[in-house]
Amino acid sequence: MGSLKLPDEFTLVEVGEGIHAWLAPNGSWGMSNAGLIFDGKESMIVDTMFDLPLTRSMLDSMATVVPEIRSNVDILLNTHANGDHCHGNELVPTNRIIASAETAAEMGELPPSALYAMVESFRGDVSALGRYIQYAFGSFDFSNITMRMPTETFTKEMSVAVGDLDIKLFQVGPAHTKGDVIAYVPAHGVVFTGDILFFQETPIMWAGPVDNWIAACDLIESFNAVTVPGHGPITDNSGVRDMRNYWIMLRDQAKERFESGMSILEAANDIDLGPYINWGGPERVFLNVNSLYKEFGSNQIAGDVMSLFMEMGAIWDSRCEEKDLPVS
Ligand SMILES: [Zn+2]
């Protein structure tokens, strides 16, 4: 199948027999996809949303095709620790939440209340950073979220049964985050990649190393499956190859500039993104070059998240604002 366009609003799409993808209308900050797998008896949900209202509408929509999930979901999988994939866990009626051990550990690092306080502290702030934070996070409701943690963890690989269906979980991180997992349904040729795949959106490498991410793309490509990315429209191996090629391009261009003595900011501004300049969030190149420079052993890494947002906000302000700003 070819790639599909994103819907105009959050939409549930059937991607295989009994398998649905919950697709966000755009793939930018916090606008994540999720999944529902049902074999006629048992169910599994792959990821929740960034806030409770979005998670409620996801569950309501999923219940129109599988009413059983109103009272019981057999398994909830969190592909990784970013809040846009797990903040809504408390709303899922399940006793079994699975994640990699690294993801479970990372989930406690940034409580939703801290995100809430950060966004509130920038309300009305008209600096580039203030406007960028509002653009990225200002439309979500981070109040009153109680983080519900995984009940069961694994490392490397795990097979789980959803009724008669065999679901293969592969821990492919650290890459995007410390413990990224993908979920593959061999019987129906569908894979949920979490944020190992951003499609037509600039990915974000919080953790690395980049070679893990490239190897994860190779694994996903070997499935030759209908591919549901963490952000962006449904795709197939063409989208998987795009992701791998982005990382090879960025790794090689960043390495040259590191070796020639450029700073991270100079490199981020100098790199020719080629066709990827048209992906959403091109300013994330700064964060990604920062992560690559860390791998290369640079001693000028921006260590804290706020300085990363400050640099991305400055690039966004100078290059991307007109295109990206439709924020109330
Ligand atoms: Zn995400």
Short mmCIF file of N, CA and C and ligand atoms in Angstrom, two decimals, residues 28 30-33 80 82-85 176 194-195 198 204 230-231, ligand 1:
data_model
loop_
_atom_site.label_atom_id
_atom_site.label_comp_id
_atom_site.label_asym_id
_atom_site.label_seq_id
_atom_site.Cartn_x
_atom_site.Cartn_y
_atom_site.Cartn_z
N SER A 28 2.83 16.85 14.63
CA SER A 28 3.80 17.70 15.33
C SER A 28 3.83 17.38 16.83
N GLY A 30 3.44 16.35 20.32
CA GLY A 30 2.33 15.81 21.13
C GLY A 30 1.19 15.22 20.33
N MET A 31 1.20 15.37 19.00
CA MET A 31 0.10 14.87 18.18
C MET A 31 0.45 13.45 17.72
N SER A 32 0.19 12.50 18.61
CA SER A 32 0.68 11.14 18.42
C SER A 32 -0.42 10.19 17.94
N ASN A 33 0.01 9.09 17.34
CA ASN A 33 -0.89 8.02 16.93
C ASN A 33 -0.91 6.91 17.97
N HIS A 80 6.99 3.88 24.57
CA HIS A 80 8.12 4.58 25.18
C HIS A 80 7.60 5.58 26.21
N ASN A 82 7.72 9.01 26.52
CA ASN A 82 7.25 10.38 26.28
C ASN A 82 5.75 10.49 26.63
N GLY A 83 5.38 11.62 27.22
CA GLY A 83 4.02 11.79 27.73
C GLY A 83 2.94 11.65 26.67
N ASP A 84 3.26 11.97 25.41
CA ASP A 84 2.24 11.87 24.37
C ASP A 84 1.93 10.41 24.01
N HIS A 85 2.54 9.48 24.73
CA HIS A 85 2.26 8.06 24.50
C HIS A 85 1.83 7.34 25.78
N HIS A 176 15.13 6.81 20.03
CA HIS A 176 14.35 8.03 20.27
C HIS A 176 14.35 8.35 21.77
N GLY A 194 5.68 3.10 17.37
CA GLY A 194 5.96 4.19 18.32
C GLY A 194 6.78 5.26 17.60
N ASP A 195 7.61 5.97 18.33
CA ASP A 195 8.33 7.10 17.72
C ASP A 195 9.65 6.71 17.06
N PHE A 198 8.79 8.54 12.54
CA PHE A 198 8.05 9.76 12.27
C PHE A 198 7.93 9.76 10.75
N ILE A 204 12.91 13.04 16.49
CA ILE A 204 13.62 13.66 17.62
C ILE A 204 14.43 12.58 18.32
N GLY A 230 4.62 6.63 14.99
CA GLY A 230 4.20 7.35 16.19
C GLY A 230 3.62 8.71 15.86
N HIS A 231 4.13 9.32 14.79
CA HIS A 231 3.64 10.62 14.33
C HIS A 231 3.62 10.60 12.80
ZN ZN B 1 5.53 10.98 20.33
#
